[in-house]
GROMACS .gro file of C-alpha atoms in nm:
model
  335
    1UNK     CA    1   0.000   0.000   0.000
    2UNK     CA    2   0.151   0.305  -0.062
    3UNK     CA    3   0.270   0.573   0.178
    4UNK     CA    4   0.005   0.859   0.188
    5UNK     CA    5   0.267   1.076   0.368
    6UNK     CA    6   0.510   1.255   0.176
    7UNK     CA    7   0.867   1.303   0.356
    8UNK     CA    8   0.953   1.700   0.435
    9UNK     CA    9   1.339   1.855   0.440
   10UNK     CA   10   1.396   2.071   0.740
   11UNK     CA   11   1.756   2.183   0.767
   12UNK     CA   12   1.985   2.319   1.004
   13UNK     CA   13   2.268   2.595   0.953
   14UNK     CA   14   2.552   2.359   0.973
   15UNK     CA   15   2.575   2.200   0.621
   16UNK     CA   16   2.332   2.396   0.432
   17UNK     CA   17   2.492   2.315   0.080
   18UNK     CA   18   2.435   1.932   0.150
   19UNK     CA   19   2.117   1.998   0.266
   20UNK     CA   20   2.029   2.145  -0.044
   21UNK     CA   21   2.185   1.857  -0.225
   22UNK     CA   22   1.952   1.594  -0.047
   23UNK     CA   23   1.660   1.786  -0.181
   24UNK     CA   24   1.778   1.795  -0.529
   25UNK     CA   25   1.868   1.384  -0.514
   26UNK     CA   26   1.575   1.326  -0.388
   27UNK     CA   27   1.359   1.546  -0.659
   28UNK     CA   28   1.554   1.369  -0.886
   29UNK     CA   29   1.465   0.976  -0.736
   30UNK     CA   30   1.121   1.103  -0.714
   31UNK     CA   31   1.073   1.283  -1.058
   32UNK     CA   32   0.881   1.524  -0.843
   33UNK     CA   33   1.010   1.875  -0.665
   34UNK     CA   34   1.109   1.812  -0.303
   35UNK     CA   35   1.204   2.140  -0.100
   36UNK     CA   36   1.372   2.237   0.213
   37UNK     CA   37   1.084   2.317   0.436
   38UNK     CA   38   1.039   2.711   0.478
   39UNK     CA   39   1.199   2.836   0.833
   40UNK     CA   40   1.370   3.013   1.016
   41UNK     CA   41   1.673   2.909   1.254
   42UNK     CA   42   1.823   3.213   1.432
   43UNK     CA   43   2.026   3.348   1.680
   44UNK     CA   44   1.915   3.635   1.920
   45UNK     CA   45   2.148   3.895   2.056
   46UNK     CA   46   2.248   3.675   2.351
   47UNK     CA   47   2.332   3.384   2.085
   48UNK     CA   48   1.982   3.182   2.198
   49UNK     CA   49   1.888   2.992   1.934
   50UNK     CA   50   1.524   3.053   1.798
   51UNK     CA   51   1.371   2.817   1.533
   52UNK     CA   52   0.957   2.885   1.367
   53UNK     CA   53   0.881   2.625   1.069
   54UNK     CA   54   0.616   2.848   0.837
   55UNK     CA   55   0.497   2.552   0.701
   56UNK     CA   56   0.223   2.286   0.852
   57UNK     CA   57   0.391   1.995   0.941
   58UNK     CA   58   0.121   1.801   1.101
   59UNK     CA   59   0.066   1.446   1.062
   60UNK     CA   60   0.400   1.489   0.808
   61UNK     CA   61   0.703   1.264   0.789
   62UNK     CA   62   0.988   1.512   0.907
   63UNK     CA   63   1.346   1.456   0.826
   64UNK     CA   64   1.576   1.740   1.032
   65UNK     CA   65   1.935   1.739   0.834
   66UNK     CA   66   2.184   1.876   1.075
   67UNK     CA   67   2.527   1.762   1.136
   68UNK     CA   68   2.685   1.825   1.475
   69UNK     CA   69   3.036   1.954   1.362
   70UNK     CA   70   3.216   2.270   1.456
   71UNK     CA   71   3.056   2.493   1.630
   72UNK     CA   72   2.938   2.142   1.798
   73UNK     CA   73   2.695   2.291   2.104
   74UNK     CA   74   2.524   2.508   1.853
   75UNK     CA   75   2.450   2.302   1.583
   76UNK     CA   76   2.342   2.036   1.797
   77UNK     CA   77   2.134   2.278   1.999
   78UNK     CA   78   1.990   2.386   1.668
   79UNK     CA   79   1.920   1.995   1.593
   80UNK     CA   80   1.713   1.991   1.946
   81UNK     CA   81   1.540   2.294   1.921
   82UNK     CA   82   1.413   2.208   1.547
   83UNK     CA   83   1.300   1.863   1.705
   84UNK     CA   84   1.079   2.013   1.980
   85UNK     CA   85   0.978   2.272   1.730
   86UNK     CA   86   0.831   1.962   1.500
   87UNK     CA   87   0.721   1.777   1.823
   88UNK     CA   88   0.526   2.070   1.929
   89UNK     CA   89   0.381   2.134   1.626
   90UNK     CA   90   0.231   1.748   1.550
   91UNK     CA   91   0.454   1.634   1.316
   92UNK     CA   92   0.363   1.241   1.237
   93UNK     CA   93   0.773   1.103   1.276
   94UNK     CA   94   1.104   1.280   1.351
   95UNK     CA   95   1.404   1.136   1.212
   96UNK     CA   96   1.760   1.310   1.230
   97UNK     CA   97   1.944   1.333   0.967
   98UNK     CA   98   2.313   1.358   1.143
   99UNK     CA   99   2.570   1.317   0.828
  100UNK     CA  100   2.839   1.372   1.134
  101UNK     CA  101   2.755   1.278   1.478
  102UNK     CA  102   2.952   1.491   1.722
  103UNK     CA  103   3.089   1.386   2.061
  104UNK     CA  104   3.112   1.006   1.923
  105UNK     CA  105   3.427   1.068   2.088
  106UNK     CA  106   3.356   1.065   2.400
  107UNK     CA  107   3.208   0.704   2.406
  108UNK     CA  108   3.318   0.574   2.722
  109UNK     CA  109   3.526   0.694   3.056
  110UNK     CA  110   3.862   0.662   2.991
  111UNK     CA  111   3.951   0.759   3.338
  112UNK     CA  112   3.821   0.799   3.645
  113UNK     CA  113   3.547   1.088   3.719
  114UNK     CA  114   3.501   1.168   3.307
  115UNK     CA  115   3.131   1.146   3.166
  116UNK     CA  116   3.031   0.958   2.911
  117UNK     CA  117   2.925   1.265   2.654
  118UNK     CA  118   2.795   1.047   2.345
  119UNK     CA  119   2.529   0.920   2.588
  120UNK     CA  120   2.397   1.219   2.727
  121UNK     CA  121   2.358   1.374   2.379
  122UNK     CA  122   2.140   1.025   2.274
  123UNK     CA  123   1.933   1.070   2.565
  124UNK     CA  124   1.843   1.452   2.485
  125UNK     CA  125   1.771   1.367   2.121
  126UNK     CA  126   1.540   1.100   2.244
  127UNK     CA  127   1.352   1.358   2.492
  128UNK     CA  128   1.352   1.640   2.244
  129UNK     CA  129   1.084   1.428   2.029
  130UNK     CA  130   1.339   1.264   1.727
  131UNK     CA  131   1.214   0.890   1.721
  132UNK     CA  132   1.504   0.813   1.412
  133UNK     CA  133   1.848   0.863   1.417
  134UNK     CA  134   2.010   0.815   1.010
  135UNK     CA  135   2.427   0.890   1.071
  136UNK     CA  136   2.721   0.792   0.898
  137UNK     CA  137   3.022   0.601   0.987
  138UNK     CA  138   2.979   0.698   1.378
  139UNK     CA  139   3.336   0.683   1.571
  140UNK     CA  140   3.238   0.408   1.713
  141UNK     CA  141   2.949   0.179   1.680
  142UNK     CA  142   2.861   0.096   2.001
  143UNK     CA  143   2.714   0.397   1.991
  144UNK     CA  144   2.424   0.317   1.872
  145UNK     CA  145   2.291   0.126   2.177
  146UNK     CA  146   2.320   0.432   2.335
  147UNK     CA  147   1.979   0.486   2.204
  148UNK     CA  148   1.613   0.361   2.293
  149UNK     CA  149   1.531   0.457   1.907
  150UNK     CA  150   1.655   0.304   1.550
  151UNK     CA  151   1.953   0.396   1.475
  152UNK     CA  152   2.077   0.378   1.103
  153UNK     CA  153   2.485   0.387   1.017
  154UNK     CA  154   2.579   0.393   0.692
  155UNK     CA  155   2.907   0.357   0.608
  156UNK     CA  156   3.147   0.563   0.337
  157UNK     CA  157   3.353   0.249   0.268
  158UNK     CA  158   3.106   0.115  -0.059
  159UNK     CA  159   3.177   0.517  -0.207
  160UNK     CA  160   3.503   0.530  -0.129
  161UNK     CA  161   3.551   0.152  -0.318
  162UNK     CA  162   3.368   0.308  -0.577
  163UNK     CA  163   3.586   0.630  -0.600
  164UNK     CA  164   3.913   0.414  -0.552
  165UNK     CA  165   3.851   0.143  -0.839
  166UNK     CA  166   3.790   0.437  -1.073
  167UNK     CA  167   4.136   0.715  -0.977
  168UNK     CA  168   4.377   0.397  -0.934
  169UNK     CA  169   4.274   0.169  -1.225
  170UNK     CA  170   4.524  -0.139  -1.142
  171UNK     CA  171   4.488  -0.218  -0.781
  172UNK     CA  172   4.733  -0.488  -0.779
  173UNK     CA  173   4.977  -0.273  -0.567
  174UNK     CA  174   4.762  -0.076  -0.310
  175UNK     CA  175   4.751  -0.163   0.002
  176UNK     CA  176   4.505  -0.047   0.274
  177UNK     CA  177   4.642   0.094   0.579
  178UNK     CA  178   4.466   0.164   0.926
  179UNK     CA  179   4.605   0.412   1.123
  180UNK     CA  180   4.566   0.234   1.443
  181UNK     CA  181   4.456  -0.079   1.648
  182UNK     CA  182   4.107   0.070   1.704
  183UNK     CA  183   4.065   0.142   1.335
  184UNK     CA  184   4.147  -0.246   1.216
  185UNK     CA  185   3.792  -0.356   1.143
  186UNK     CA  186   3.708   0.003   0.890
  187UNK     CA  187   4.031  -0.054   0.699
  188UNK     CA  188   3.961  -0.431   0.658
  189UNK     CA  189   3.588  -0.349   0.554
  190UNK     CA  190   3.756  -0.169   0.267
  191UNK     CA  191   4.017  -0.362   0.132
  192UNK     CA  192   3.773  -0.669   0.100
  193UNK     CA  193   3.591  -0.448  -0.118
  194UNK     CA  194   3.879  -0.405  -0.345
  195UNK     CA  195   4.041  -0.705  -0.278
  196UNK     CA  196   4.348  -0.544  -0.151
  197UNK     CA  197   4.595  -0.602   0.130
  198UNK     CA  198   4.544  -0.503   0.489
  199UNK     CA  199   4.890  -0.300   0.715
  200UNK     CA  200   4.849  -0.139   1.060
  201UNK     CA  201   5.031   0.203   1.178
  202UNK     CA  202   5.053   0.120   1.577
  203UNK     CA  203   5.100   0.449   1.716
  204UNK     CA  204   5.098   0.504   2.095
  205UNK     CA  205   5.004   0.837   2.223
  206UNK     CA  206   5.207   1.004   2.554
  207UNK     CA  207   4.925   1.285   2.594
  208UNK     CA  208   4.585   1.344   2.356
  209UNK     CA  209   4.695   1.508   2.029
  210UNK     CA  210   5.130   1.403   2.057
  211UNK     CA  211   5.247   1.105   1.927
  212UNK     CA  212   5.527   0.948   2.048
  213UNK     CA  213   5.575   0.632   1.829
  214UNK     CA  214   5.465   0.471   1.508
  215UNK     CA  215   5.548   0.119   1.379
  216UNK     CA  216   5.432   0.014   1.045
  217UNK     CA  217   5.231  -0.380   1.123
  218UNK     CA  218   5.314  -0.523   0.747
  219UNK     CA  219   5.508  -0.472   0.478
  220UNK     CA  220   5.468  -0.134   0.235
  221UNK     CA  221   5.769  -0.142   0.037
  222UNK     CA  222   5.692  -0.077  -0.354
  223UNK     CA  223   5.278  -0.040  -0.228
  224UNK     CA  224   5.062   0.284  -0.336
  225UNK     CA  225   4.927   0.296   0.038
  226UNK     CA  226   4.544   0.416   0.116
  227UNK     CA  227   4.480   0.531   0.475
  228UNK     CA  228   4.125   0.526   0.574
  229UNK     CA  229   4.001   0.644   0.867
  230UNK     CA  230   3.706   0.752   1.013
  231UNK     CA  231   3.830   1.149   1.117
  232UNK     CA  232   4.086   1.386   1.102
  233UNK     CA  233   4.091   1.640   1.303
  234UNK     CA  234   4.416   1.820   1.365
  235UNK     CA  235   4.559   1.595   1.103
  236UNK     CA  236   4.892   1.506   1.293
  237UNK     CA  237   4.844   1.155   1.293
  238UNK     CA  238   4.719   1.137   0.970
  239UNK     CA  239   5.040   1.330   0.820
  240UNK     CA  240   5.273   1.154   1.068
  241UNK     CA  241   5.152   0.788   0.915
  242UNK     CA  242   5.206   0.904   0.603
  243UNK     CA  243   5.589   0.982   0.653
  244UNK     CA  244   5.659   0.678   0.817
  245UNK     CA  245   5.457   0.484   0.547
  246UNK     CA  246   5.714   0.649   0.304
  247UNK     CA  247   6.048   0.581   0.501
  248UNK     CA  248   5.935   0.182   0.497
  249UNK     CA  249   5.939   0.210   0.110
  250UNK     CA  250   5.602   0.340   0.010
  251UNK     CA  251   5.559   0.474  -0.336
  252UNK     CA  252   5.241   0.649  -0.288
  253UNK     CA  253   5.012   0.789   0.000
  254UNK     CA  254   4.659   0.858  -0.055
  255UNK     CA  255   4.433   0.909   0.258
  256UNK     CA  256   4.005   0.831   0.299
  257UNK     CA  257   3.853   0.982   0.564
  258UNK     CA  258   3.483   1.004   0.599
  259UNK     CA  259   3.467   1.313   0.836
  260UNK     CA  260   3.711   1.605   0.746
  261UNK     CA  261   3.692   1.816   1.043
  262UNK     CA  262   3.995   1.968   0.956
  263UNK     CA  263   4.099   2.190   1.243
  264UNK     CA  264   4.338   2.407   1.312
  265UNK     CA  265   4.635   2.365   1.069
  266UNK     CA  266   4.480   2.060   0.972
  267UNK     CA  267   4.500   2.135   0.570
  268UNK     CA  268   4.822   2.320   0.581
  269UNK     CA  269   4.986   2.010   0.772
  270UNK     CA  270   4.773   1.850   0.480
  271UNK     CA  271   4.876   2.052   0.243
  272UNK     CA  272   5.249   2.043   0.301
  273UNK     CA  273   5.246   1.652   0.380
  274UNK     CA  274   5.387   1.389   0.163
  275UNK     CA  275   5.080   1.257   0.128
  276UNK     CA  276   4.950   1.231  -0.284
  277UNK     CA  277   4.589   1.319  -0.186
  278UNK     CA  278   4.325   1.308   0.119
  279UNK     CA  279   3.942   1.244   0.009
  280UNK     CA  280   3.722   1.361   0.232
  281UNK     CA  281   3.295   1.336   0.233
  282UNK     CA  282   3.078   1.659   0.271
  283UNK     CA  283   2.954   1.498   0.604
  284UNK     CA  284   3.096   1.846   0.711
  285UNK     CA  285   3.074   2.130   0.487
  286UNK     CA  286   3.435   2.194   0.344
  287UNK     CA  287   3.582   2.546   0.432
  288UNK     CA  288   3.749   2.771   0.157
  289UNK     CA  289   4.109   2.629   0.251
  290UNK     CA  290   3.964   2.290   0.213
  291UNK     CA  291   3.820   2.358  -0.151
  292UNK     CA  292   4.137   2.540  -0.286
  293UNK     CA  293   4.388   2.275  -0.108
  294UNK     CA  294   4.535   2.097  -0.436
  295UNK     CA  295   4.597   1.768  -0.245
  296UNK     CA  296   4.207   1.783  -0.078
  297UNK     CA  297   3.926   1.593  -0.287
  298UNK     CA  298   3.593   1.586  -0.189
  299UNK     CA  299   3.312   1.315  -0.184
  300UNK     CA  300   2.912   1.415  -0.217
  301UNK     CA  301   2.700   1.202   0.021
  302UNK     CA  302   2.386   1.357  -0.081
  303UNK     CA  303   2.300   1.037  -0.341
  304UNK     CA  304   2.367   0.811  -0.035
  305UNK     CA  305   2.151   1.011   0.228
  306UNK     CA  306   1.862   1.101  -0.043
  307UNK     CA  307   1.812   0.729  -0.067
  308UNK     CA  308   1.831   0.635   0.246
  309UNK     CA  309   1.588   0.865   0.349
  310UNK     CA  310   1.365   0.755   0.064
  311UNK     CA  311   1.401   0.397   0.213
  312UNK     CA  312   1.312   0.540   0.567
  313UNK     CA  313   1.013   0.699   0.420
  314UNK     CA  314   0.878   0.373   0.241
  315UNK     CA  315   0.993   0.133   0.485
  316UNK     CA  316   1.233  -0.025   0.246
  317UNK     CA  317   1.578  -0.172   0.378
  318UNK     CA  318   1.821   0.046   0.425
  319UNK     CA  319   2.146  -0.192   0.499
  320UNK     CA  320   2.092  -0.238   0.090
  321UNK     CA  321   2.273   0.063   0.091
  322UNK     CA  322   2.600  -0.124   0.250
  323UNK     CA  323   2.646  -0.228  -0.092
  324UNK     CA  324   2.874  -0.128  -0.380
  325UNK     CA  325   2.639  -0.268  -0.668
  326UNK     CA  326   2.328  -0.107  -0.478
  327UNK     CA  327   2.555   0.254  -0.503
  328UNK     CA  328   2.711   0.193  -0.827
  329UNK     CA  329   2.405   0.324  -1.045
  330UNK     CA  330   2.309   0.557  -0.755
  331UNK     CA  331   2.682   0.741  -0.811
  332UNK     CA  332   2.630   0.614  -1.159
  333UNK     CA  333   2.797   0.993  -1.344
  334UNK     CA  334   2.903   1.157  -1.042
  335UNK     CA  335   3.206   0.965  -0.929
   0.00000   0.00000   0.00000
């Protein structure tokens, strides 16, 4: 029987341009006009965020697109607000729409008298009214039973396959590298999907943010080497692997990483590294340095998210979307 309901756009201020996007895809899927719902999300003079939707929403099938990336308490205030907003006004289903979930970081006490931030922010999504979370590649999966709600992750691994078999051609020396322990189980995901070899950086930290070792887990010598990862933030690491990947006879260093949040001197580092090229997703909208950075591509998520929401919408399975020959004609012209 089909759904009655159409879905709605509402968007955020954080990633406006992939918010836009979305819409378009899904016009596009749809052969019919889908719009960002008209309203307003403002600040007051005391920075207090204010949100009024001009549009009815009641009864409607409400999808709020707002990542929670730098500045992280207001754009995740913003993604509250909107909710309660929605809630208030008797909208039939809230989903969020989080492209990057912030304070996935903070996932578990790693010493004594430290909260547990992830699951605090899961429980006030849950009270501000969303009843759907749809994310991608969270820091760390667990995550998800944080919440009392569904909870869909997709992953950037079946684009990044996608993008990978087309810029390197011959695969037959590429190797896939994680940057550490923790990140064993992403890098593996991927080089299954291009049948290519699997190497570890160990690094071992002294404080947050200094590293004070790397060993390279597997041999690199003559290999075009492809970090993925699932952030970078300050980029040390990331630049750091890529030197010692180099002095253990890489030819090549190329780095995937869903989430670019890039601070600091994060593309300068980048920018100045021996690394060939860093891809990044639009999960967070790319700054100016980002876009002009010759060595900094840039991967659209919108076809991914504008079917998955579609597939939300119509109850359809969304894991189908795990899949490189369910993306293929999806990205089918774009990649």
């Amino acid at each position: 029987m089909p759904n009655l309901i159409e879905p709605k756009l509402i968007a955020g201020n954080a990633n406006k341009p992939l918010a836009q996007a979305i819409a378009r895809r899904m016009s596009l899927y749809r052969g019919m006009s889908v719009s960002l719902v008209n309203a307003r999300v403002e600040r007051f003079n005391d920075q207090e965020i204010f949100v009024e939707v001009y549009e009815n929403v009641r009864g409607e099938d409400m999808f709020i697109l707002q990542s929670t990336s730098n500045p992280a308490n207001d754009n995740l205030m913003e993604l509250l607000i909107m909710a309660d907003a929605l809630r208030r006004s008797s909208a039939a289903r809230i989903t969020a729409v989080i492209p990057y979930f912030g304070y996935a970081r903070q996932d578990r006490r790693t010493k004594a008298r430290t909260p547990i931030s992830a699951k605090l922010v899961a429980n006030m999504m849950v009270t501000s009214g969303i009843e759907r979370v749809l994310t991608m590649d969270l820091h760390a999966a667990q995550i998800q039973g944080f919440f009392d709600i569904p909870v869909d992750n997709l992953y950037a691994s079946p684009i990044f396959a996608l993008d990978i078999k087309k810029q390197f051609k011959d695969l037959s020396d590429v190797m896939v590298i994680s940057p550490d322990v923790g990140g064993v189980a992403r890098a593996r995901e991927l080089a299954k999907r291009i049948g290519a070899p699997l190497s570890i950086v160990d690094k071992r930290r002294e404080k947050p943010g200094e590293i004070a070792e790397m060993t390279v887990i597997g041999e690199v010598t003559g290999k075009r080497c492809i970090i993925v990862d699932d952030m970078c933030d300050t980029a040390g690491t990331l630049c750091k692997a890529a030197e010692v990947l180099i002095e253990h006879g890489a030819t090549e260093v190329h780095a995937y990483i869903s989430h670019g949040v890039m601070s600091g001197p994060a593309v300068e580092r980048v920018t100045n590294s021996v690394m060939k090229s860093l891809v990044l997703t639009d999960s967070i909208q790319p700054t100016g340095p980002i876009s002009e950075a010759p060595n900094i591509r840039v991967l659209p998520t919108a076809p991914l998210f504008a079917q998955a929401i579609l597939n939300i919408w119509n109850g359809t399975s969304v894991s189908s979307l795990f899949e490189t020959e369910t993306l293929g004609p999806i990205y089918e012209g774009i990649l």
